[in-house]
PDB file of C-alpha atoms and ligand atoms in Angstrom:
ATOM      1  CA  UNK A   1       4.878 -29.776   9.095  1.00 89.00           C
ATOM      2  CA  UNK A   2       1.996 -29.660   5.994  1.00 96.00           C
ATOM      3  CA  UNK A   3       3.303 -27.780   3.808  1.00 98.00           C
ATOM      4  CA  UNK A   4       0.925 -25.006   2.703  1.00 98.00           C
ATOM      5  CA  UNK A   5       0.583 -22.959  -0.370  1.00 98.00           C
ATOM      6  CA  UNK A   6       0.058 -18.729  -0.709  1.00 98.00           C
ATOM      7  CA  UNK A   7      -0.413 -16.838  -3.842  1.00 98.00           C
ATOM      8  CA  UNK A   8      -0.647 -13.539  -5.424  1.00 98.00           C
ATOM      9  CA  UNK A   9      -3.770 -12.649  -7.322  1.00 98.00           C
ATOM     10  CA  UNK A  10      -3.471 -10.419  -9.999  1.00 97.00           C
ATOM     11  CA  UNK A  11      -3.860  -9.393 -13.568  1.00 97.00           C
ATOM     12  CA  UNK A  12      -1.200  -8.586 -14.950  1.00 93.00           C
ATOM     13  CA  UNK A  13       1.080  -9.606 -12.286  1.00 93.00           C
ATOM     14  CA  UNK A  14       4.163  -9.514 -13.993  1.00 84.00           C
ATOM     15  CA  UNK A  15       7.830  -9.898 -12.278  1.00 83.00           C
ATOM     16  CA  UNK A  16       6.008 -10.579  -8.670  1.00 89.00           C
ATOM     17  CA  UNK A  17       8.016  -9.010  -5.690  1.00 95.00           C
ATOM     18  CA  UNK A  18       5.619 -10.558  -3.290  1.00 97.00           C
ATOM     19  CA  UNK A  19       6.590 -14.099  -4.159  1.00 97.00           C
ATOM     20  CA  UNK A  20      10.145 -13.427  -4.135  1.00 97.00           C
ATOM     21  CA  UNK A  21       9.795 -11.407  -0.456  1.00 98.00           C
ATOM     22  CA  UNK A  22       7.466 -14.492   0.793  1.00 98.00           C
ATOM     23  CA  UNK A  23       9.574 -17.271  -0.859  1.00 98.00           C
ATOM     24  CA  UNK A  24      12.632 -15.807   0.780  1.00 98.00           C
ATOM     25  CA  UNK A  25      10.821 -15.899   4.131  1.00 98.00           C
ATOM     26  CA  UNK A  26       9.634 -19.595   4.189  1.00 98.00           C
ATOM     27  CA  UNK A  27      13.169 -20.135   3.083  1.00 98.00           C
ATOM     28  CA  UNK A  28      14.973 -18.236   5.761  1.00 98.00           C
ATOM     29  CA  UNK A  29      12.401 -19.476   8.707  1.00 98.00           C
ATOM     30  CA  UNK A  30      12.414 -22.818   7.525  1.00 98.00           C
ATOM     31  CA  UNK A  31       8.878 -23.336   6.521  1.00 98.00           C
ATOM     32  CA  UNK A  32       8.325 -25.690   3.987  1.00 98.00           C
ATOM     33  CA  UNK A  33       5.413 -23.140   2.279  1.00 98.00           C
ATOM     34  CA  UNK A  34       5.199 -22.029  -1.158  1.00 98.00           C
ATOM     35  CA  UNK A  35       3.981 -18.888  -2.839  1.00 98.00           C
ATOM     36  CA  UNK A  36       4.087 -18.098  -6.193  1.00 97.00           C
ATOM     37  CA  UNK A  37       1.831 -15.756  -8.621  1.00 97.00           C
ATOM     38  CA  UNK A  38      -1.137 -16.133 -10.563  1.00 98.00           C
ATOM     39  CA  UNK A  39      -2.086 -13.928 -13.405  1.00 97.00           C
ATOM     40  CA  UNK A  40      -6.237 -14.184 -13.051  1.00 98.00           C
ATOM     41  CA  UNK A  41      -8.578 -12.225 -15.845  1.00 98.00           C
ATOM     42  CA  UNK A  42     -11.282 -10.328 -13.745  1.00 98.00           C
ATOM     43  CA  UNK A  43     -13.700 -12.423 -15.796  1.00 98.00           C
ATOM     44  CA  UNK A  44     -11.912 -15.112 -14.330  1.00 98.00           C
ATOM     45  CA  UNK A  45     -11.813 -14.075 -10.736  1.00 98.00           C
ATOM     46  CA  UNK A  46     -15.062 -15.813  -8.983  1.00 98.00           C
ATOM     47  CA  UNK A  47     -13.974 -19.516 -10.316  1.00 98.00           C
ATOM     48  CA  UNK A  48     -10.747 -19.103  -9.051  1.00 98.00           C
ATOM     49  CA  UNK A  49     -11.625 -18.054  -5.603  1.00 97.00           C
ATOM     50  CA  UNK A  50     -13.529 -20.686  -5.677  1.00 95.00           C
ATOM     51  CA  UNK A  51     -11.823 -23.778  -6.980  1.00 95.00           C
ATOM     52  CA  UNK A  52      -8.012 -22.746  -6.244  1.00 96.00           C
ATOM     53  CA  UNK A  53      -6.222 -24.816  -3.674  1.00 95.00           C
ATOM     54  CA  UNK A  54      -4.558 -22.315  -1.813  1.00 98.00           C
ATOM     55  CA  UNK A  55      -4.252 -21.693   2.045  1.00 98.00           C
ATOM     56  CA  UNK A  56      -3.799 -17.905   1.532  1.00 98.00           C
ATOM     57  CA  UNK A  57      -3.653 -14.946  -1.099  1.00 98.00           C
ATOM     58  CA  UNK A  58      -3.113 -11.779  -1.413  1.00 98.00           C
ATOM     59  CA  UNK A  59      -5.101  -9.333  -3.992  1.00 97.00           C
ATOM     60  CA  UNK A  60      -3.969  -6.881  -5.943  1.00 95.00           C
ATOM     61  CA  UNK A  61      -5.005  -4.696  -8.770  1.00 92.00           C
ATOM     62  CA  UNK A  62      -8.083  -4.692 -10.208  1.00 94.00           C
ATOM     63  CA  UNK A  63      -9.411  -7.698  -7.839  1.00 96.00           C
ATOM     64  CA  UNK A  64      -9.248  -5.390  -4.765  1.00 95.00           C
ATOM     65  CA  UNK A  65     -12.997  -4.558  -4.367  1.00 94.00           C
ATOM     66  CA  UNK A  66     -14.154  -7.532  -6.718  1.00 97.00           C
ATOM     67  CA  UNK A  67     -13.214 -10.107  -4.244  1.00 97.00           C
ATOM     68  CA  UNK A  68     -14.970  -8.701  -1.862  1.00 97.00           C
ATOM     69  CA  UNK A  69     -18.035 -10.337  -3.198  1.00 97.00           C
ATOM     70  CA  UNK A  70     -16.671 -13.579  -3.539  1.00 98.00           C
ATOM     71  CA  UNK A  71     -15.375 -14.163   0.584  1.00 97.00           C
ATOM     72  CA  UNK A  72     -17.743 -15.819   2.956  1.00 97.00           C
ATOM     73  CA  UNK A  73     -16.489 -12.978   5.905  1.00 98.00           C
ATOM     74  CA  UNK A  74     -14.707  -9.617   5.654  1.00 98.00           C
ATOM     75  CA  UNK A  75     -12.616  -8.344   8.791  1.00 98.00           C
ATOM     76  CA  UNK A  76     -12.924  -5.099  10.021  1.00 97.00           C
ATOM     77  CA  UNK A  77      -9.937  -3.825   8.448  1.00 96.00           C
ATOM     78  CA  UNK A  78     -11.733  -4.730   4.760  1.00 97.00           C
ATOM     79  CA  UNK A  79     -14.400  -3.445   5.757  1.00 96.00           C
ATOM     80  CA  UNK A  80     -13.128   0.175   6.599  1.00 94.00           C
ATOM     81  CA  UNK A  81     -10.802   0.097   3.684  1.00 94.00           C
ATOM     82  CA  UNK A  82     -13.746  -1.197   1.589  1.00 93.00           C
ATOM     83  CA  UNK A  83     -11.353  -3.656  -0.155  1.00 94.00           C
ATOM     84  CA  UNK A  84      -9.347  -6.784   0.133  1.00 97.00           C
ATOM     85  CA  UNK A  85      -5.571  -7.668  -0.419  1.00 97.00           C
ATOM     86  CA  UNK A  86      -5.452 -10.820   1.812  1.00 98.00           C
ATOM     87  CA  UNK A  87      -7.693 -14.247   1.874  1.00 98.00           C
ATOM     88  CA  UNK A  88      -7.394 -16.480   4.344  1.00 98.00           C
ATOM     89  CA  UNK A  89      -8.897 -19.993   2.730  1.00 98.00           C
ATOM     90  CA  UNK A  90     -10.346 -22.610   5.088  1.00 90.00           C
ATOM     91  CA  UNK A  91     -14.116 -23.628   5.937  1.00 87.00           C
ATOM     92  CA  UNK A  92     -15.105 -19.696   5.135  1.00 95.00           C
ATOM     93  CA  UNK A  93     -13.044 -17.799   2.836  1.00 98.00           C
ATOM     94  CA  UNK A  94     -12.674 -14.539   4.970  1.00 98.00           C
ATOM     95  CA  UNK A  95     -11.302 -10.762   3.383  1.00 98.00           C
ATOM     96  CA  UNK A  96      -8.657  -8.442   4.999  1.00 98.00           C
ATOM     97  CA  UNK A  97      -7.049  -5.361   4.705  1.00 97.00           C
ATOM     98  CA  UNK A  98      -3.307  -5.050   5.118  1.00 98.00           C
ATOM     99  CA  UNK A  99      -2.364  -1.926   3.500  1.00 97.00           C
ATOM    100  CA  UNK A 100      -3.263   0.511   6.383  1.00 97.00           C
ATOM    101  CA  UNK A 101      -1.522  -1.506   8.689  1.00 98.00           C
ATOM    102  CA  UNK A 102       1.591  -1.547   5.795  1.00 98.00           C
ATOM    103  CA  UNK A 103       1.326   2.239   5.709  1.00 98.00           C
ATOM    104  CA  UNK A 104       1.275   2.434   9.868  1.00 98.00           C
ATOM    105  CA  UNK A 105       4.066   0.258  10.326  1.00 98.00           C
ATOM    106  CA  UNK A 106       6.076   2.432   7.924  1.00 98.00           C
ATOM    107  CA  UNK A 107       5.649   5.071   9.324  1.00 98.00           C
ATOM    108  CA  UNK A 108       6.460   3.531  12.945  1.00 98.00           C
ATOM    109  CA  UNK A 109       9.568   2.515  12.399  1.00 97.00           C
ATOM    110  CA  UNK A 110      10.548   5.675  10.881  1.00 97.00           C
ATOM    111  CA  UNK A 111       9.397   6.848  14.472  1.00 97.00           C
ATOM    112  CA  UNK A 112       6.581   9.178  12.430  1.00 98.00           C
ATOM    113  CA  UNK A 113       3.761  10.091  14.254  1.00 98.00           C
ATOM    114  CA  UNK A 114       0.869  12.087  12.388  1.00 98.00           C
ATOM    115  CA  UNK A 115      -1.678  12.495  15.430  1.00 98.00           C
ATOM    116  CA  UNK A 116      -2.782  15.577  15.207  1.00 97.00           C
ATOM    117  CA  UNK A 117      -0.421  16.806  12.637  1.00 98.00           C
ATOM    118  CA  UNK A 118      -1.178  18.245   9.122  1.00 98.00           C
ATOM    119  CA  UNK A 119      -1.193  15.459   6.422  1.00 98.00           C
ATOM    120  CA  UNK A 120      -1.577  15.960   2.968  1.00 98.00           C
ATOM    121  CA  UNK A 121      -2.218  12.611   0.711  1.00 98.00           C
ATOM    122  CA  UNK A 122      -2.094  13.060  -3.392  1.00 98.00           C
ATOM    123  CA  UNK A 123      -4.369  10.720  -4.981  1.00 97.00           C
ATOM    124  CA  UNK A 124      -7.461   9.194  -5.064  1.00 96.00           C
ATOM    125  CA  UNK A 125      -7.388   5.430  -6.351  1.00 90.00           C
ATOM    126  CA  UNK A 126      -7.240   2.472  -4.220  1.00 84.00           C
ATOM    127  CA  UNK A 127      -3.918   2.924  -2.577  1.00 90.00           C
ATOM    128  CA  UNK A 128      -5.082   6.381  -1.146  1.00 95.00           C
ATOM    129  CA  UNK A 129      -7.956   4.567   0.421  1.00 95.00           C
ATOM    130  CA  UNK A 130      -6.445   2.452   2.915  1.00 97.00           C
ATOM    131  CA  UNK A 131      -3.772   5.042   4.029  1.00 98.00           C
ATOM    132  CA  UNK A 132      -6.333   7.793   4.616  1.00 98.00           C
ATOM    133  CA  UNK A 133      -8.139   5.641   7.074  1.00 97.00           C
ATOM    134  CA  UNK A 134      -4.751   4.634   8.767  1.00 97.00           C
ATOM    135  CA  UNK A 135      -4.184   8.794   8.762  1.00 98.00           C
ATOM    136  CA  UNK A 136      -7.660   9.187  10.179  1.00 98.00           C
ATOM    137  CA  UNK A 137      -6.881   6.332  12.633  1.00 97.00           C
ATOM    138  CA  UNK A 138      -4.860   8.532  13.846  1.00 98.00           C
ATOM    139  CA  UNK A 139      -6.095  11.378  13.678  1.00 98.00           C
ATOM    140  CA  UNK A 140      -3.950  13.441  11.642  1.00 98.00           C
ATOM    141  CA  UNK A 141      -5.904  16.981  10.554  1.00 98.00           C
ATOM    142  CA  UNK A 142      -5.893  15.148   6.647  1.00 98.00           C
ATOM    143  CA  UNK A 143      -6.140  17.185   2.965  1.00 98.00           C
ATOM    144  CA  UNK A 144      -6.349  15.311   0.326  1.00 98.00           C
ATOM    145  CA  UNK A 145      -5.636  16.297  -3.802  1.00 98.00           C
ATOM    146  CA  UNK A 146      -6.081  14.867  -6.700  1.00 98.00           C
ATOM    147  CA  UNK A 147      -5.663  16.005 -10.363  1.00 98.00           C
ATOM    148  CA  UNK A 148      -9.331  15.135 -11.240  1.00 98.00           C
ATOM    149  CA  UNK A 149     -10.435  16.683  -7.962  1.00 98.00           C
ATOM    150  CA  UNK A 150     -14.321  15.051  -8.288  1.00 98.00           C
ATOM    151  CA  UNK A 151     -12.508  11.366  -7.733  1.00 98.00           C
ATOM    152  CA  UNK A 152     -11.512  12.949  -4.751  1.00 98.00           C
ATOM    153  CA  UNK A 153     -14.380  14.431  -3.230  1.00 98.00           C
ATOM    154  CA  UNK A 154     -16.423  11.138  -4.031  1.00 97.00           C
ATOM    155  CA  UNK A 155     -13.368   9.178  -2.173  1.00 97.00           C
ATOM    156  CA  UNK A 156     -14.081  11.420   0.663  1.00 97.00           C
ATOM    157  CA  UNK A 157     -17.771  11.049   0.470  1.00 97.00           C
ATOM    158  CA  UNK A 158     -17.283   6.773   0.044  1.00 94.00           C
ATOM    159  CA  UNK A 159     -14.980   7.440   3.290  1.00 94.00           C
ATOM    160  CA  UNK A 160     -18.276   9.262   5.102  1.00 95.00           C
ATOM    161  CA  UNK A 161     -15.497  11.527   6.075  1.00 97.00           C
ATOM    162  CA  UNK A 162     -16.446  14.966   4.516  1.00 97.00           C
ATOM    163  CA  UNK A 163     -16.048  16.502   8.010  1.00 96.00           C
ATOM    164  CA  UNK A 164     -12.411  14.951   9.009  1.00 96.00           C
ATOM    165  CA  UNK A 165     -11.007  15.011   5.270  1.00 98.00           C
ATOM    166  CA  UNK A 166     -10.508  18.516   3.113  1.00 98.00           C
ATOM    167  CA  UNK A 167     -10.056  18.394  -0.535  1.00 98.00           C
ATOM    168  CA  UNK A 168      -8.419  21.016  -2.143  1.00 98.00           C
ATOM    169  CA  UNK A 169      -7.009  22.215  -5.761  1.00 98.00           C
ATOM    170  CA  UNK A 170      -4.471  19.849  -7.484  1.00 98.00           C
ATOM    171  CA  UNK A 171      -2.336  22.727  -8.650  1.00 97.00           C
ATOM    172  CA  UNK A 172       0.992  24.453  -7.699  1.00 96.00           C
ATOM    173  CA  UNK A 173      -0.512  27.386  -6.042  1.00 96.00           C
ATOM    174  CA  UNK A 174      -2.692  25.542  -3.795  1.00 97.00           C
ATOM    175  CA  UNK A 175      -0.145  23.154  -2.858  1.00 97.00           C
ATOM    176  CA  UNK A 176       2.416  25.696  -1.809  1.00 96.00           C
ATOM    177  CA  UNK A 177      -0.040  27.164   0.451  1.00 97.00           C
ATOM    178  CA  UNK A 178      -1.310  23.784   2.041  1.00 97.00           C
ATOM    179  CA  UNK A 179       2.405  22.618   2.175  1.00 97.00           C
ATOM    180  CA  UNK A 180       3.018  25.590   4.440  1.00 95.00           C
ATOM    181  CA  UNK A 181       2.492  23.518   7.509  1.00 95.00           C
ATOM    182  CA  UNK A 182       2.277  20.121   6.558  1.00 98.00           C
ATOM    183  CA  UNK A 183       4.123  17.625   8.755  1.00 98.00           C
ATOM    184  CA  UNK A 184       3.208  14.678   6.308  1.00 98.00           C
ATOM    185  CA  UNK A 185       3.226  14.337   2.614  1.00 98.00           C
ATOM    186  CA  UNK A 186       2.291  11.197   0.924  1.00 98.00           C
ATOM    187  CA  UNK A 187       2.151  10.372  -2.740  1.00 98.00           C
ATOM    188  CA  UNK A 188      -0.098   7.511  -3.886  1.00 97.00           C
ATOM    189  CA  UNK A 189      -0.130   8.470  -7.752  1.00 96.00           C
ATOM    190  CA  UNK A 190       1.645   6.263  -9.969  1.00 94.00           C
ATOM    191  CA  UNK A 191       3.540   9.977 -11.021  1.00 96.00           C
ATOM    192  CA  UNK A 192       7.051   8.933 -11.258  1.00 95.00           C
ATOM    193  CA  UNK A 193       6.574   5.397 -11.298  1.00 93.00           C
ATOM    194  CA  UNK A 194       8.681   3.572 -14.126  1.00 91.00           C
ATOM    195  CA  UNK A 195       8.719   4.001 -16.994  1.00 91.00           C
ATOM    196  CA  UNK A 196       8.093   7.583 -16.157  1.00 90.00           C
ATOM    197  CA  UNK A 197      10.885   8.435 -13.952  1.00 94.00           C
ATOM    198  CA  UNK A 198      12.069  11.790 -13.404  1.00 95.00           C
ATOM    199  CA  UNK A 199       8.481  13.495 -12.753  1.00 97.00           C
ATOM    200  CA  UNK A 200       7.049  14.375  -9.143  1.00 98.00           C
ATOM    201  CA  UNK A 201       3.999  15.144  -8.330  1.00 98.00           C
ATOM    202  CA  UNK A 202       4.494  18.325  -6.553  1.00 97.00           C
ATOM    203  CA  UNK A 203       6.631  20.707  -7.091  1.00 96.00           C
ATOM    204  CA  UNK A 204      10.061  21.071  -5.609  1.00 95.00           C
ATOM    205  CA  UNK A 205      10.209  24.909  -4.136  1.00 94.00           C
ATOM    206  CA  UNK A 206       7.115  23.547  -2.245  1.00 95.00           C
ATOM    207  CA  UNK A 207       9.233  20.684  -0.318  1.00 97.00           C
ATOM    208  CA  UNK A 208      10.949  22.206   3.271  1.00 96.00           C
ATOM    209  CA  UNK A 209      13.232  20.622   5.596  1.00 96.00           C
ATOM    210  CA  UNK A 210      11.617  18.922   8.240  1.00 95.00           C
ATOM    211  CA  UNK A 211       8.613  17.598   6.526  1.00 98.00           C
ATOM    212  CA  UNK A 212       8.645  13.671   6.344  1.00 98.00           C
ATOM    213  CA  UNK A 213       7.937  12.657   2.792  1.00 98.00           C
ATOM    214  CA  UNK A 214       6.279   8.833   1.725  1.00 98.00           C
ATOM    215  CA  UNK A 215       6.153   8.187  -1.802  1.00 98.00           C
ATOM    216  CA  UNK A 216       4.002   4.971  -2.163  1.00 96.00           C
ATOM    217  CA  UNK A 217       5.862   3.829  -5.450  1.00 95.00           C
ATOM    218  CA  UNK A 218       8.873   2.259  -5.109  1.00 93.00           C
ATOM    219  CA  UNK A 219       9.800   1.423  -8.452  1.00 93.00           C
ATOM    220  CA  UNK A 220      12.100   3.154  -9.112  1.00 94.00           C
ATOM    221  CA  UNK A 221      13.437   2.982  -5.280  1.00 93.00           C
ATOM    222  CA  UNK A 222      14.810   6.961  -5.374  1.00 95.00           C
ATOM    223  CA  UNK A 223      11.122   8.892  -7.421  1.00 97.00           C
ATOM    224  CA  UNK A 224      12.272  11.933  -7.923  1.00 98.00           C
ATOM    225  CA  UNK A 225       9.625  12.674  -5.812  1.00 98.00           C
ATOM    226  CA  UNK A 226      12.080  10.590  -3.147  1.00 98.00           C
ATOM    227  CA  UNK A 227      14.977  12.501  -4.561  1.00 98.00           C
ATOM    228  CA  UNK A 228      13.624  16.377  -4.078  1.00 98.00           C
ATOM    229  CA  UNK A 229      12.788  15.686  -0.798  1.00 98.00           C
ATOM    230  CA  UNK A 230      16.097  14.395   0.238  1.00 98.00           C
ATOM    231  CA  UNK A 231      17.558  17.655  -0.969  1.00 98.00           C
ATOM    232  CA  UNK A 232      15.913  20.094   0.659  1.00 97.00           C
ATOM    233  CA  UNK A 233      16.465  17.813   3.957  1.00 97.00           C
ATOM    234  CA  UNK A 234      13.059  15.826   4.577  1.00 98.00           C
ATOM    235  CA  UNK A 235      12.612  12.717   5.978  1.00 98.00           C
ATOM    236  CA  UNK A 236      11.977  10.087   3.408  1.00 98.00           C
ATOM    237  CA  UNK A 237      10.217   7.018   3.376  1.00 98.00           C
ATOM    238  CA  UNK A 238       9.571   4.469   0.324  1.00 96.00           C
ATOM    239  CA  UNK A 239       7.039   2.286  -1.042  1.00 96.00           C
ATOM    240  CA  UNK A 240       9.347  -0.606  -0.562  1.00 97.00           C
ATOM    241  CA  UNK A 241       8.445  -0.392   3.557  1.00 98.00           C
ATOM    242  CA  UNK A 242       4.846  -0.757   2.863  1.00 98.00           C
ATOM    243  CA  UNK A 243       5.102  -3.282   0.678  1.00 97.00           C
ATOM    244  CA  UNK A 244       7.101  -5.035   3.212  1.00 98.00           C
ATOM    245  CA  UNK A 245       4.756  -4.509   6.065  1.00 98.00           C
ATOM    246  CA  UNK A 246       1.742  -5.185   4.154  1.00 98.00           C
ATOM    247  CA  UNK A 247       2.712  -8.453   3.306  1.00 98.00           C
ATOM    248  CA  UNK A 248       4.530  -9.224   7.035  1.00 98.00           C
ATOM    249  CA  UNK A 249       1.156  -8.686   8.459  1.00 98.00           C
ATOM    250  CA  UNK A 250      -0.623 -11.237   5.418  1.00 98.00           C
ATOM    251  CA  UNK A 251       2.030 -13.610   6.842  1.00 98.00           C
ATOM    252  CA  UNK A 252       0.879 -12.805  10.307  1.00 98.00           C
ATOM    253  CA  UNK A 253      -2.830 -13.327   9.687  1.00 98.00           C
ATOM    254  CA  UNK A 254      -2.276 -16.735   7.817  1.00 98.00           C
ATOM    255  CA  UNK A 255       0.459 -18.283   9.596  1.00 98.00           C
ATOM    256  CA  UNK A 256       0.787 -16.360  13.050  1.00 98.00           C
ATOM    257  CA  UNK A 257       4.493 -15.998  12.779  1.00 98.00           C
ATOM    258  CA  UNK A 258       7.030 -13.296  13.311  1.00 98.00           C
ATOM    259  CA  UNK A 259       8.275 -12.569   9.891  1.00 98.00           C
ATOM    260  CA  UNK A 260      11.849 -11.512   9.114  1.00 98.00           C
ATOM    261  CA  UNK A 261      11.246  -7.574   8.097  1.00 98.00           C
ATOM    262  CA  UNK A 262      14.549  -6.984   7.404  1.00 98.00           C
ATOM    263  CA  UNK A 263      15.198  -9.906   5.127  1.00 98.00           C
ATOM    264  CA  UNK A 264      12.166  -8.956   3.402  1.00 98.00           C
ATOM    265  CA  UNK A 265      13.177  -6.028   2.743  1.00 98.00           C
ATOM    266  CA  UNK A 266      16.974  -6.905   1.399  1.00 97.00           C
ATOM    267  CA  UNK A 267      14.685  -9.589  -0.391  1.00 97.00           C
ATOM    268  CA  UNK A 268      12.554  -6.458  -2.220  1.00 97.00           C
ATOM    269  CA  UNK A 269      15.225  -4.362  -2.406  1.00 96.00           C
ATOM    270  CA  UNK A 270      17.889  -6.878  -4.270  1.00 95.00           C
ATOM    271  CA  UNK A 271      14.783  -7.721  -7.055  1.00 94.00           C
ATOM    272  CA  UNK A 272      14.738  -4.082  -7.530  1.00 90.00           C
ATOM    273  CA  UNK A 273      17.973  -3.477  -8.614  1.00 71.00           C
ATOM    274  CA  UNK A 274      18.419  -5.874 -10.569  1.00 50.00           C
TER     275      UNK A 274
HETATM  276  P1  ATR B 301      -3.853   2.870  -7.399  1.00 85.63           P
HETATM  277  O1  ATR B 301      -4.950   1.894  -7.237  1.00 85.63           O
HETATM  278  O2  ATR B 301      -2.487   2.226  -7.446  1.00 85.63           O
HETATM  279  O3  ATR B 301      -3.898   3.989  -6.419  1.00 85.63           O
HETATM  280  P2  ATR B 301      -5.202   4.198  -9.569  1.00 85.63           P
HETATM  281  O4  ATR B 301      -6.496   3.809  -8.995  1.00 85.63           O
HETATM  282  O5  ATR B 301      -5.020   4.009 -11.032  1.00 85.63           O
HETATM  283  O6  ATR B 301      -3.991   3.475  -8.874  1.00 85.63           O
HETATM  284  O7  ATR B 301      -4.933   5.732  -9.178  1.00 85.63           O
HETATM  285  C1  ATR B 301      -3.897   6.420  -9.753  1.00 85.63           C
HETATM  286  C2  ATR B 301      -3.816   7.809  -9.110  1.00 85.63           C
HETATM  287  O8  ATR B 301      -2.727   8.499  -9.711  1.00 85.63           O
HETATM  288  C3  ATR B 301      -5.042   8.677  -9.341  1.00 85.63           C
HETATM  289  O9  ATR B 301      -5.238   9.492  -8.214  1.00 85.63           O
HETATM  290  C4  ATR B 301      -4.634   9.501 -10.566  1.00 85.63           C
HETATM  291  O10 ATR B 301      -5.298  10.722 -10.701  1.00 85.63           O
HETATM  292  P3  ATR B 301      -6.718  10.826 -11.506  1.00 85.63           P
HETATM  293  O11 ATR B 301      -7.757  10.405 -10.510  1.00 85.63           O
HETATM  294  O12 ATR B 301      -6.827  12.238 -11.893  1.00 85.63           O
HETATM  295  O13 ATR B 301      -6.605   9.893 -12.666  1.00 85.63           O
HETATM  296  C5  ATR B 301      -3.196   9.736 -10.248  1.00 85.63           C
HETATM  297  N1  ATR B 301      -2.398  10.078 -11.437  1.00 85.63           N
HETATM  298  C6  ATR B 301      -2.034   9.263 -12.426  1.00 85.63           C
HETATM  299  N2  ATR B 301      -1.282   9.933 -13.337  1.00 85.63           N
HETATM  300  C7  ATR B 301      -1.180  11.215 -12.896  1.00 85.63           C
HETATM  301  C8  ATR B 301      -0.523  12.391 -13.375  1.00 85.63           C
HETATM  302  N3  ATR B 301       0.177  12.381 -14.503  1.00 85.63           N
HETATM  303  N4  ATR B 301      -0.625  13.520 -12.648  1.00 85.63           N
HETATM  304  C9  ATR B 301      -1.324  13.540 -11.487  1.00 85.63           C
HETATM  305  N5  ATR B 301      -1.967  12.458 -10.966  1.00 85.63           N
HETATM  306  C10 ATR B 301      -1.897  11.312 -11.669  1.00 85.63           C
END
């Protein structure tokens, strides 16, 4: 078999979990494909794209939306997510979206199922964008916060989704009463995110048993976020399944395999910890 190459595009991409989850999987599949990462300066971005050698890529921050200029297609997916974390490389360069698909398939296996339910996403940068289209995929009755609420309201706007998506307040009193009776909660601020460990963005008292709550980060693996909600008996899902999932479906799109979630995820999880 050719032997084909993958990278992560990034700046700064630091430590890379994606090239140890997607080394592990050629490895355990027997592939003979490589992926590694490549720290790219935005200024740098365009001659990249178009001189690197690689089969595939995925994008992460800040090239999510810049790359978008520099692909010959974009699939539907980029196009309602109005950003790209996945090239394919060939005759035309063509742009996808994984992330809502990461989001959906964490929430799937966790057997959660927002149709119709009351969702309420915190944030408004880039990883808030491709899970409220997943939520609205669905259908879920979505609310969205964010502490500077105008980022917000122009997300929803940039969404054309000012009658499915309801912004309110970014404060305790609002969120208590929204929280009231919401099935879904899902944090995609970096609060809590190392080095700042220890702070959530909501507060506790607001937290009841029986919501299901997804904290995007997963560094550290238990947010405190993560840790509130176990106590007061939610359901809890972590970044680490979407990052697995995002990048099981990149493998999908480039190589049309099956990919190993599991070992992906022991792969994630063991670079973690240590
Ligand atoms: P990403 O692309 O990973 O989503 P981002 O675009 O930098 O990251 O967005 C970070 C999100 O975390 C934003 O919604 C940000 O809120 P603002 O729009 O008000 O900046 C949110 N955020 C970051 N620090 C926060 C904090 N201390 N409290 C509340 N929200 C915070």
């Amino acid at each position: 078999m050719q032997p084909k190459k993958f990278g992560l595009i990034g700046h700064p991409v630091g430590h890379s979990l994606s090239a140890a989850m997607h080394t592990r999987v050629f490895r355990e599949m027997n592939l003979p494909h490589t992926y590694e990462a490549f720290d790219v300066q935005p200024a740098d971005l365009r001659s990249f794209i178009e001189s690197t050698g690689l089969d595939g890529a995925n994008v992460t921050i800040p090239h999510k939306v810049a790359v978008m200029k520099y692909v010959e297609q974009l699939d539907q997916s980029a196009r309602d997510i109005h950003a790209v974390n996945t090239v394919v490389f060939g005759g035309q360069k063509i742009g996808h979206n994984t992330d809502g698909v990461g989001f959906s398939k964490s929430l799937e296996e966790e057997l959660v199922n927002p149709a119709g339910r009351n969702a309420l996403v915190i944030g408004a940068g880039g990883a808030s964008r491709a899970i409220l289209v997943s939520l609205m995929g669905y259908n879920a009755n979505v609310t969205l916060t964010n502490r500077t609420k105008g980022k917000a309201e122009a997300l929803v706007k940039a969404l054309n989704a000012q009658d499915k998506i309801r912004v309110i307040d970014y404060n305790p009193e609002s969120l208590k009463a929204a929280l009231q009776d919401t099935y879904l909660i899902v944090n995609t601020t970096s609060v809590g995110m190392t080095p700042n460990v220890g702070y959530s963005p909501i507060p506790k008292g607001t937290l009841k048993n029986g919501q299901v709550v997804f904290d995007a980060v997963y560094n550290p693996l238990k947010t405190q976020l993560i840790k509130d909600a176990e106590e007061k008996g939610c359901k809890t899902i972590s970044g680490v399944n979407m990052l697995v999932h995002q990048g099981a479906q990149s493998l999908r799109i480039w190589l049309d395999i099956e990919p190993p979630i599991q070992v992906m995820k022991d792969e994630v999880l063991k670079n973690l910890t240590n």
